[in-house]
Short mmCIF file of C-alpha atoms in Angstrom, two decimals:
data_model
loop_
_atom_site.label_atom_id
_atom_site.label_comp_id
_atom_site.label_asym_id
_atom_site.label_seq_id
_atom_site.Cartn_x
_atom_site.Cartn_y
_atom_site.Cartn_z
CA MET A 1 -0.01 0.01 0.00
CA TRP A 2 2.83 2.28 0.92
CA ALA A 3 4.46 1.65 -2.45
CA GLY A 4 1.22 2.42 -4.22
CA ASN A 5 0.82 5.75 -2.45
CA ALA A 6 4.41 6.63 -3.20
CA TRP A 7 3.91 5.79 -6.86
CA ARG A 8 0.76 7.96 -7.04
CA ALA A 9 2.57 10.84 -5.34
CA ALA A 10 5.45 10.54 -7.79
CA VAL A 11 3.03 10.57 -10.71
CA PHE A 12 1.29 13.61 -9.23
CA TRP A 13 4.47 15.65 -8.85
CA VAL A 14 5.79 14.66 -12.27
CA SER A 15 2.45 15.63 -13.80
CA ARG A 16 2.41 18.90 -11.92
CA GLY A 17 5.94 19.71 -13.02
CA ARG A 18 5.05 19.02 -16.65
CA ARG A 19 2.00 21.30 -16.39
CA ALA A 20 4.12 24.03 -14.90
CA GLN A 21 6.69 23.65 -17.66
CA SER A 22 3.93 23.65 -20.25
CA ALA A 23 2.47 26.86 -18.76
CA LEU A 24 5.91 28.50 -18.78
CA ALA A 25 6.49 27.42 -22.36
CA GLN A 26 3.11 28.84 -23.31
CA LEU A 27 4.02 32.14 -21.60
CA ARG A 28 7.34 32.32 -23.34
CA GLY A 29 5.66 31.80 -26.69
CA ILE A 30 3.12 34.54 -26.07
CA LEU A 31 5.83 36.94 -24.84
CA GLU A 32 8.15 36.24 -27.80
CA GLY A 33 5.27 36.83 -30.19
CA GLU A 34 4.52 40.16 -28.59
CA LEU A 35 8.16 41.20 -28.61
CA GLU A 36 8.58 40.16 -32.25
CA GLY A 37 5.55 42.24 -33.13
CA ILE A 38 7.14 45.26 -31.52
CA ARG A 39 10.38 44.67 -33.44
CA GLY A 40 8.48 44.14 -36.64
CA ALA A 41 6.60 47.42 -36.25
CA GLY A 42 9.87 49.31 -35.86
CA THR A 43 8.87 50.55 -32.40
CA TRP A 44 11.46 48.61 -30.34
CA LYS A 45 12.95 50.83 -27.64
CA SER A 46 16.58 50.21 -26.82
CA GLU A 47 18.17 51.76 -23.74
CA ARG A 48 21.47 53.53 -24.16
CA VAL A 49 23.80 53.45 -21.20
CA ILE A 50 25.26 56.75 -19.98
CA THR A 51 28.53 56.44 -18.07
CA SER A 52 28.75 60.01 -16.84
CA ARG A 53 26.70 62.63 -15.02
CA GLN A 54 23.59 63.96 -16.70
CA GLY A 55 24.27 67.18 -18.54
CA PRO A 56 24.57 68.83 -21.97
CA HIS A 57 27.72 66.77 -22.62
CA ILE A 58 27.73 63.10 -21.69
CA CYS A 59 29.60 59.79 -22.13
CA VAL A 60 27.68 56.93 -23.70
CA ASP A 61 28.73 53.30 -23.37
CA GLY A 62 29.94 51.91 -26.63
CA VAL A 63 30.28 55.26 -28.37
CA ALA A 64 33.88 56.46 -28.80
CA GLY A 65 34.77 59.90 -27.55
CA GLY A 66 37.17 62.03 -25.63
CA PRO A 67 40.04 64.41 -26.40
CA GLY A 68 42.56 63.13 -28.84
CA THR A 69 40.35 60.43 -30.39
CA VAL A 70 38.58 60.27 -33.68
CA ILE A 71 34.95 60.48 -32.68
CA PHE A 72 32.98 60.44 -35.89
CA PRO A 73 34.83 58.74 -38.77
CA GLY A 74 33.86 60.04 -42.16
CA LEU A 75 32.09 63.17 -40.91
CA PRO A 76 32.12 65.74 -43.76
CA LEU A 77 34.34 68.81 -43.39
CA PRO A 78 31.47 71.33 -43.00
CA HIS A 79 30.88 69.72 -39.55
CA LEU A 80 34.52 69.81 -38.45
CA SER A 81 34.06 72.92 -36.34
CA CYS A 82 31.41 71.17 -34.29
CA CYS A 83 33.67 68.18 -33.82
CA ILE A 84 36.53 70.40 -32.65
CA HIS A 85 34.18 72.01 -30.15
CA LEU A 86 33.17 68.62 -28.85
CA LEU A 87 36.71 67.29 -28.75
CA SER A 88 37.92 70.26 -26.79
CA PHE A 89 35.27 70.46 -24.14
CA THR A 90 33.37 67.16 -23.91
CA SER A 91 33.51 63.45 -24.20
CA GLY A 92 32.06 63.85 -27.69
CA ILE A 93 28.32 63.35 -27.11
CA LEU A 94 25.85 66.24 -26.98
CA ASN A 95 22.70 65.36 -25.03
CA PHE A 96 19.48 66.79 -26.48
CA CYS A 97 16.87 64.49 -24.98
CA ALA A 98 16.97 64.99 -21.19
CA ASN A 99 14.41 66.82 -19.08
CA ASN A 100 17.28 68.63 -17.41
CA TYR A 101 15.79 72.01 -18.48
CA LEU A 102 17.84 74.23 -16.18
CA GLY A 103 20.98 72.07 -16.05
CA LEU A 104 20.70 71.74 -12.29
CA SER A 105 21.17 67.95 -12.13
CA SER A 106 24.95 68.48 -12.09
CA HIS A 107 25.04 71.90 -10.46
CA PRO A 108 27.80 71.84 -7.76
CA GLU A 109 25.57 73.43 -5.12
CA VAL A 110 22.78 70.97 -5.81
CA ILE A 111 25.17 68.03 -5.51
CA GLN A 112 26.69 69.43 -2.31
CA ALA A 113 23.24 69.84 -0.77
CA GLY A 114 22.47 66.22 -1.53
CA LEU A 115 25.72 65.08 0.06
CA GLN A 116 25.04 67.15 3.15
CA ALA A 117 21.54 65.72 3.53
CA LEU A 118 22.89 62.20 3.04
CA GLU A 119 25.48 62.80 5.74
CA GLU A 120 23.02 64.39 8.22
CA PHE A 121 19.86 62.41 7.61
CA GLY A 122 21.09 59.10 6.25
CA ALA A 123 20.36 57.04 3.10
CA GLY A 124 16.64 56.61 3.67
CA LEU A 125 13.82 56.30 6.19
CA SER A 126 12.96 52.63 5.74
CA SER A 127 9.31 53.52 6.16
CA VAL A 128 6.28 55.35 4.90
CA ARG A 129 5.61 58.91 5.95
CA PHE A 130 2.92 58.39 8.57
CA ILE A 131 4.86 55.72 10.48
CA CYS A 132 8.43 56.95 10.83
CA GLY A 133 9.34 58.31 7.45
CA THR A 134 8.98 62.04 7.86
CA GLN A 135 11.94 64.21 8.67
CA SER A 136 12.29 67.96 9.07
CA ILE A 137 13.73 68.29 5.56
CA HIS A 138 10.56 66.77 4.06
CA LYS A 139 8.34 69.25 5.87
CA ASN A 140 10.65 72.14 4.93
CA LEU A 141 10.61 71.17 1.26
CA GLU A 142 6.82 70.89 1.26
CA ALA A 143 6.57 74.39 2.72
CA LYS A 144 9.03 75.71 0.15
CA ILE A 145 7.07 74.15 -2.72
CA ALA A 146 3.82 75.70 -1.51
CA ARG A 147 5.54 79.08 -1.18
CA PHE A 148 7.05 78.75 -4.69
CA HIS A 149 3.66 78.04 -6.25
CA GLN A 150 1.85 80.51 -3.97
CA ARG A 151 -0.46 77.76 -2.63
CA GLU A 152 -1.54 76.83 0.88
CA ASP A 153 0.19 73.50 1.30
CA ALA A 154 2.04 70.70 -0.53
CA ILE A 155 2.59 66.96 -0.21
CA LEU A 156 5.57 64.94 -1.49
CA TYR A 157 5.39 61.64 -3.39
CA PRO A 158 8.06 59.28 -4.78
CA SER A 159 7.20 60.56 -8.27
CA CYS A 160 4.66 62.73 -10.04
CA PHE A 161 3.27 59.50 -11.50
CA ASP A 162 2.41 58.63 -7.91
CA ALA A 163 0.99 62.11 -7.28
CA ASN A 164 -1.33 61.65 -10.25
CA ALA A 165 -2.22 58.13 -9.13
CA GLY A 166 -3.07 59.38 -5.66
CA LEU A 167 -5.02 62.55 -6.38
CA PHE A 168 -8.15 61.59 -8.31
CA GLU A 169 -9.09 58.47 -6.33
CA ALA A 170 -8.75 60.30 -3.03
CA LEU A 171 -10.62 63.45 -4.13
CA LEU A 172 -13.37 62.32 -6.51
CA THR A 173 -16.38 60.08 -5.79
CA PRO A 174 -19.18 58.61 -7.98
CA GLU A 175 -21.01 61.87 -7.45
CA ASP A 176 -18.28 63.83 -9.25
CA ALA A 177 -16.93 64.23 -12.78
CA VAL A 178 -13.49 64.70 -14.24
CA LEU A 179 -12.90 66.22 -17.71
CA SER A 180 -9.56 65.30 -19.26
CA ASP A 181 -7.68 66.43 -22.37
CA GLU A 182 -7.34 63.44 -24.66
CA LEU A 183 -3.55 63.85 -24.91
CA ASN A 184 -2.88 64.13 -21.18
CA HIS A 185 0.10 62.26 -19.81
CA ALA A 186 -0.30 58.54 -19.16
CA SER A 187 -0.08 59.10 -15.42
CA ILE A 188 -3.08 61.41 -15.49
CA ILE A 189 -5.01 58.90 -17.55
CA ASP A 190 -4.10 56.07 -15.18
CA GLY A 191 -4.92 58.17 -12.14
CA ILE A 192 -8.32 59.02 -13.52
CA ARG A 193 -8.99 55.33 -14.28
CA LEU A 194 -8.54 54.58 -10.58
CA CYS A 195 -11.26 56.94 -9.43
CA LYS A 196 -15.00 56.25 -9.56
CA ALA A 197 -15.98 59.69 -10.91
CA HIS A 198 -17.80 60.12 -14.19
CA LYS A 199 -15.19 60.54 -16.92
CA TYR A 200 -15.32 62.91 -19.87
CA ARG A 201 -12.55 63.26 -22.46
CA TYR A 202 -12.39 66.43 -24.57
CA ARG A 203 -10.46 66.82 -27.82
CA HIS A 204 -6.95 68.13 -27.48
CA LEU A 205 -6.95 71.86 -26.70
CA ASP A 206 -10.50 72.09 -28.11
CA MET A 207 -12.32 74.60 -25.93
CA ALA A 208 -15.64 74.21 -27.73
CA ASP A 209 -15.58 70.49 -26.95
CA LEU A 210 -14.55 71.18 -23.35
CA GLU A 211 -17.49 73.56 -22.98
CA ALA A 212 -19.89 70.98 -24.36
CA LYS A 213 -18.56 68.42 -21.89
CA LEU A 214 -18.86 70.89 -19.02
CA GLN A 215 -22.47 71.53 -19.95
CA GLU A 216 -23.11 67.76 -19.96
CA ALA A 217 -21.40 67.35 -16.59
CA GLN A 218 -23.47 69.96 -14.74
CA LYS A 219 -25.48 67.19 -13.10
CA HIS A 220 -22.52 66.09 -11.00
CA ARG A 221 -21.43 67.39 -7.62
CA LEU A 222 -17.77 68.39 -8.34
CA ARG A 223 -16.42 68.98 -11.81
CA LEU A 224 -12.62 68.89 -12.23
CA VAL A 225 -10.92 69.88 -15.49
CA ALA A 226 -7.61 68.03 -15.80
CA THR A 227 -4.88 69.08 -18.20
CA ASP A 228 -1.17 69.05 -18.72
CA GLY A 229 0.23 72.59 -18.61
CA ALA A 230 2.79 71.78 -21.29
CA PHE A 231 2.28 68.56 -23.27
CA SER A 232 5.45 66.53 -23.22
CA MET A 233 5.18 64.83 -26.60
CA ASP A 234 4.11 67.84 -28.69
CA GLY A 235 5.56 70.84 -26.86
CA ASP A 236 2.26 72.73 -26.96
CA ILE A 237 0.78 74.61 -24.05
CA ALA A 238 -2.73 74.34 -22.63
CA PRO A 239 -4.93 77.46 -23.13
CA LEU A 240 -5.29 77.97 -19.39
CA GLN A 241 -6.93 81.38 -19.66
CA GLU A 242 -9.81 79.87 -21.65
CA ILE A 243 -9.93 76.76 -19.52
CA CYS A 244 -10.16 78.87 -16.33
CA ARG A 245 -12.82 81.07 -17.93
CA LEU A 246 -14.97 78.06 -18.80
CA ALA A 247 -14.39 76.50 -15.38
CA SER A 248 -15.55 79.70 -13.71
CA ARG A 249 -18.65 79.84 -15.95
CA TYR A 250 -19.66 76.25 -15.21
CA GLY A 251 -18.51 76.02 -11.57
CA ALA A 252 -15.61 73.68 -12.13
CA LEU A 253 -12.18 73.25 -10.57
CA VAL A 254 -8.94 73.27 -12.55
CA PHE A 255 -6.08 70.77 -12.16
CA VAL A 256 -2.80 71.25 -14.03
CA ASP A 257 0.16 68.86 -14.31
CA GLU A 258 3.21 71.09 -14.57
CA CYS A 259 6.01 68.54 -14.96
CA HIS A 260 7.21 70.10 -18.22
CA ALA A 261 6.76 73.70 -17.03
CA THR A 262 7.85 74.03 -13.41
CA GLY A 263 11.12 75.89 -13.13
CA PHE A 264 11.32 77.48 -16.57
CA LEU A 265 7.96 78.69 -17.93
CA GLY A 266 6.69 82.06 -16.79
CA PRO A 267 8.77 85.13 -15.84
CA THR A 268 10.05 83.48 -12.66
CA GLY A 269 9.65 79.83 -13.64
CA ARG A 270 6.46 79.13 -11.67
CA GLY A 271 4.91 77.40 -14.68
CA THR A 272 2.13 77.78 -17.23
CA ASP A 273 -0.29 79.33 -14.76
CA GLU A 274 2.24 82.15 -14.19
CA LEU A 275 3.04 82.32 -17.91
CA LEU A 276 -0.65 82.86 -18.73
CA GLY A 277 -1.55 84.93 -15.68
CA VAL A 278 -3.99 82.53 -13.98
CA MET A 279 -2.12 81.51 -10.84
CA ASP A 280 -5.13 82.52 -8.71
CA GLN A 281 -7.55 80.47 -10.82
CA VAL A 282 -5.83 77.10 -10.91
CA THR A 283 -6.93 75.01 -7.96
CA ILE A 284 -4.49 72.08 -7.89
CA ILE A 285 -0.98 71.64 -9.30
CA ASN A 286 0.95 68.40 -9.57
CA SER A 287 4.56 68.52 -10.64
CA THR A 288 7.93 66.81 -10.36
CA LEU A 289 11.33 67.22 -8.76
CA GLY A 290 12.77 64.91 -11.44
CA LYS A 291 13.10 67.33 -14.32
CA ALA A 292 14.05 71.03 -13.91
CA LEU A 293 14.26 70.90 -10.09
CA GLY A 294 17.38 68.82 -9.72
CA GLY A 295 16.56 65.92 -12.04
CA ALA A 296 16.52 63.15 -9.41
CA SER A 297 13.05 61.89 -8.51
CA GLY A 298 10.00 62.84 -6.54
CA GLY A 299 6.70 64.57 -7.21
CA TYR A 300 4.18 66.62 -5.35
CA THR A 301 0.69 68.04 -5.15
CA THR A 302 0.19 71.61 -4.06
CA GLY A 303 -3.11 73.41 -3.53
CA PRO A 304 -5.74 74.07 -0.83
CA GLY A 305 -4.72 73.04 2.69
CA PRO A 306 -7.74 70.74 3.30
CA LEU A 307 -7.03 68.88 0.04
CA VAL A 308 -3.44 68.20 1.03
CA SER A 309 -4.64 67.02 4.47
CA LEU A 310 -7.10 64.63 2.80
CA LEU A 311 -4.32 63.27 0.57
CA ARG A 312 -2.21 62.48 3.63
CA GLN A 313 -5.11 60.42 4.91
CA ARG A 314 -6.27 58.69 1.73
CA ALA A 315 -3.78 58.85 -1.14
CA ARG A 316 -2.56 55.28 -1.53
CA PRO A 317 0.83 56.03 -3.17
CA TYR A 318 1.59 58.34 -0.20
CA LEU A 319 0.40 55.91 2.44
CA PHE A 320 2.07 52.82 1.02
CA SER A 321 5.38 54.11 -0.46
CA ASN A 322 8.58 54.95 1.37
CA SER A 323 9.32 58.61 1.85
CA LEU A 324 11.76 60.34 -0.52
CA PRO A 325 15.43 59.72 0.30
CA PRO A 326 17.05 62.63 2.15
CA ALA A 327 19.66 63.19 -0.59
CA VAL A 328 16.88 63.70 -3.15
CA VAL A 329 15.09 66.10 -0.82
CA GLY A 330 18.30 68.06 -0.25
CA CYS A 331 19.04 68.37 -3.95
CA ALA A 332 15.51 69.50 -4.83
CA SER A 333 15.44 72.01 -1.97
CA LYS A 334 18.68 73.62 -3.17
CA ALA A 335 17.41 73.67 -6.78
CA LEU A 336 14.36 75.64 -5.61
CA ASP A 337 16.60 77.98 -3.68
CA LEU A 338 18.68 78.71 -6.77
CA LEU A 339 15.56 79.27 -8.85
CA MET A 340 14.01 81.63 -6.36
CA GLU A 341 17.25 83.61 -5.93
CA SER A 342 17.54 84.46 -9.64
CA ASN A 343 15.54 84.02 -12.85
CA THR A 344 18.52 84.63 -15.13
CA ILE A 345 18.80 81.00 -16.17
CA VAL A 346 15.05 80.92 -16.86
CA GLN A 347 15.27 83.87 -19.20
CA SER A 348 18.04 82.24 -21.22
CA MET A 349 15.77 79.38 -22.26
CA ALA A 350 13.55 81.34 -24.66
CA ALA A 351 16.38 82.57 -26.85
CA LYS A 352 18.03 79.14 -27.11
CA THR A 353 14.74 77.44 -27.85
CA GLN A 354 13.93 79.99 -30.59
CA ARG A 355 17.39 79.53 -32.12
CA PHE A 356 16.87 75.77 -32.52
CA ARG A 357 13.31 76.01 -33.74
CA SER A 358 14.01 78.71 -36.32
CA LYS A 359 17.10 77.01 -37.73
CA MET A 360 15.35 73.64 -38.01
CA GLU A 361 12.29 75.11 -39.68
CA ALA A 362 14.49 77.07 -42.09
CA ALA A 363 16.17 73.76 -43.01
CA GLY A 364 12.78 72.27 -43.88
CA PHE A 365 11.83 70.26 -40.79
CA THR A 366 8.41 70.42 -39.14
CA ILE A 367 8.68 71.23 -35.43
CA SER A 368 5.60 70.70 -33.30
CA GLY A 369 4.48 73.08 -30.59
CA ALA A 370 5.58 76.65 -30.11
CA SER A 371 8.09 78.41 -27.87
CA HIS A 372 8.61 75.40 -25.60
CA PRO A 373 12.04 73.78 -25.12
CA ILE A 374 10.39 70.47 -26.10
CA CYS A 375 10.95 70.57 -29.87
CA PRO A 376 9.47 67.50 -31.57
CA VAL A 377 10.93 66.90 -35.03
CA MET A 378 7.93 65.35 -36.76
CA LEU A 379 8.77 62.42 -39.08
CA GLY A 380 5.67 60.19 -39.11
CA ASP A 381 7.35 56.86 -39.70
CA ALA A 382 8.57 54.90 -36.66
CA ARG A 383 11.47 53.18 -38.44
CA LEU A 384 12.64 56.52 -39.89
CA ALA A 385 12.64 58.11 -36.42
CA SER A 386 14.59 55.22 -34.94
CA ARG A 387 17.17 55.07 -37.73
CA MET A 388 17.70 58.80 -37.76
CA ALA A 389 18.18 58.84 -34.02
CA ASP A 390 20.82 56.08 -34.34
CA ASP A 391 22.65 57.98 -37.01
CA MET A 392 22.49 61.14 -34.95
CA LEU A 393 24.31 59.33 -32.16
CA LYS A 394 27.03 58.32 -34.62
CA ARG A 395 27.50 62.02 -35.23
CA GLY A 396 27.73 62.81 -31.54
CA ILE A 397 24.12 63.88 -30.86
CA PHE A 398 22.07 61.95 -28.30
CA VAL A 399 18.38 62.03 -29.29
CA ILE A 400 15.63 59.43 -29.11
CA GLY A 401 12.95 58.44 -31.60
CA PHE A 402 9.40 58.33 -30.19
CA SER A 403 6.75 56.08 -31.71
CA TYR A 404 3.61 54.14 -30.79
CA PRO A 405 2.45 53.57 -28.05
CA VAL A 406 4.26 56.61 -26.62
CA VAL A 407 2.73 58.73 -29.36
CA PRO A 408 -0.18 57.93 -31.77
CA LYS A 409 0.47 55.77 -34.81
CA GLY A 410 1.69 57.83 -37.72
CA LYS A 411 3.02 60.57 -35.42
CA ALA A 412 6.54 59.29 -34.83
CA ARG A 413 9.08 61.95 -34.08
CA ILE A 414 12.47 62.71 -32.60
CA ARG A 415 11.91 64.82 -29.53
CA VAL A 416 14.66 67.34 -28.99
CA GLN A 417 14.87 69.09 -25.64
CA ILE A 418 16.78 72.35 -25.14
CA SER A 419 18.55 73.01 -21.82
CA ALA A 420 19.60 76.33 -20.39
CA VAL A 421 23.16 74.98 -20.24
CA HIS A 422 23.38 74.25 -23.96
CA SER A 423 25.62 76.69 -25.77
CA GLU A 424 24.79 78.28 -29.09
CA GLU A 425 27.52 76.12 -30.61
CA ASP A 426 25.86 73.00 -29.18
CA ILE A 427 22.54 73.98 -30.78
CA ASP A 428 24.09 74.79 -34.14
CA CYS A 429 25.96 71.50 -34.15
CA CYS A 430 22.75 69.61 -33.46
CA VAL A 431 20.97 71.37 -36.34
CA GLU A 432 23.82 70.59 -38.76
CA ALA A 433 23.73 66.92 -37.81
CA PHE A 434 19.91 66.82 -38.29
CA VAL A 435 20.27 68.33 -41.77
CA GLU A 436 22.92 65.82 -42.78
CA VAL A 437 21.01 62.82 -41.38
CA GLY A 438 17.69 64.12 -42.73
CA ARG A 439 19.11 64.29 -46.26
CA LEU A 440 20.69 60.84 -45.88
CA HIS A 441 17.31 59.30 -45.04
CA GLY A 442 15.20 61.35 -47.42
CA ALA A 443 13.47 63.36 -44.71
CA LEU A 444 14.85 66.51 -46.40
CA PRO A 445 15.28 67.14 -50.13
#
C-alpha cells in the first residue's frame, strides 16, 4: 500500500511539473510573439547606457569619444568645427533628450546639498511617511514648494506619476466628474482610471468641446478639469486662460500637471499658470522634482490646505510608499533656492529654444508646438525616427525616436529638448547633424 501511495505521489508531482513547464512554455511563446511584433513594427525601444553625469555633454557606453580620439569617422568637413568644439570640451556626445531643463542635475551646489543631507539624515527612512518616514527636511521642502507656487500646502510623493495616481481616487467620488484632455500624460489617464468619478474626455486643446462636456457634466457634484500645462510629446501649451474662464462659468475646478513647465515657464519659472496669468484660478498643481528641479526623482501636489490634508489620509501612493530619500530632498530644496534667488537661467531658455526652432524650420523640418524647449521633429514613420536617431548618435548627438504607443500611430518623431546649459555652438551642431542625417534618409530634399 505504501508503495502504491508513493507511486501515485510521484506521478502527481511529475504531472504537476510538466503542467508548470507547459504553462511556462506557453507564456514564453506569447511573450516572444509580442516582442517580435514590436520589433516588426519598428517601435522597439533600446536603452542607451550613460557612463557620466547627466548634462549637456555626456559619455555613452559603446560610443567612442574624448580628447585626442577620432569620434565620428567620415564626418564631412562642414561639420569639423562642431567636432573640434566637442573634442575640446566634452567626451564627444551632446545630449538633447533629457528633461534637465535648467541644467541643475549636475550643479555643484545641488550636488553638495544632496551630500550634506545624506550625511546628516542618512540614506533613507525605511518607512512610509505616517509611520516613521517624515523628517524635518521633508516638511521644509513641502513648505518651500507651496511658497514657490503661492499655494496653501504641498505633499511629497516618490514621483509625479504617484501624485497623479493618488489625487483623483482620493478626491473624487461617484457623485463627481473629471474632464480630461485626450492627450494628457499617461499618469493622469491612469490616475483618472482609478477613481469612480464620471469621466469625460475632450479633444486636445478644443475649448468648444470642453464647454460641451462641461455643460453635460453639470449634473454632477464636483467637476474637475484636468490638463497638462505643457504637453510633453508635442511641446504645446494648454490654453489655461480659456480653460479657467470656462471653469468659472460652469462652476468647475482646474487641475494642471506642470512637470514640463515648473522651473522654466513664466517670468520666474512658476509654470504655465504664471506664464498665462492665472495663478489665482488654478486650484491644484501636480509637478515633479525629477526634471528642472534637480533631475533626481520625486513629485508633489500643491493646492488648498484641506485637500493636502485629505491626501495624507487617503492617497494610496503616499500611504504605502517609502518617503523620498534625504539626498533627493536636499538636492530638490537647493534647486528651488537657486531658482527663487535668480531668474537669469530661466530667461536664457527662450532665446536658445527659438534659435533651434527657427534654424530647424528654415532647414525644412516640421517642429511641433511653439516656444517650448520640447521641440518634436515630426517624421511620421517609426522606423525613420529610430534610424535617424541612431545615425544622430554616430555624429555625436544623443536624441531618441518616439513612436507608438508613446505617441499615436503615424506621429513618430524625434523629440529634442533644449537645456539652459546648452551653448549656441551646441545647438548649431545639433541642427547641422539633423540636416545631414535628414538628407541621408530622405526626410529633407
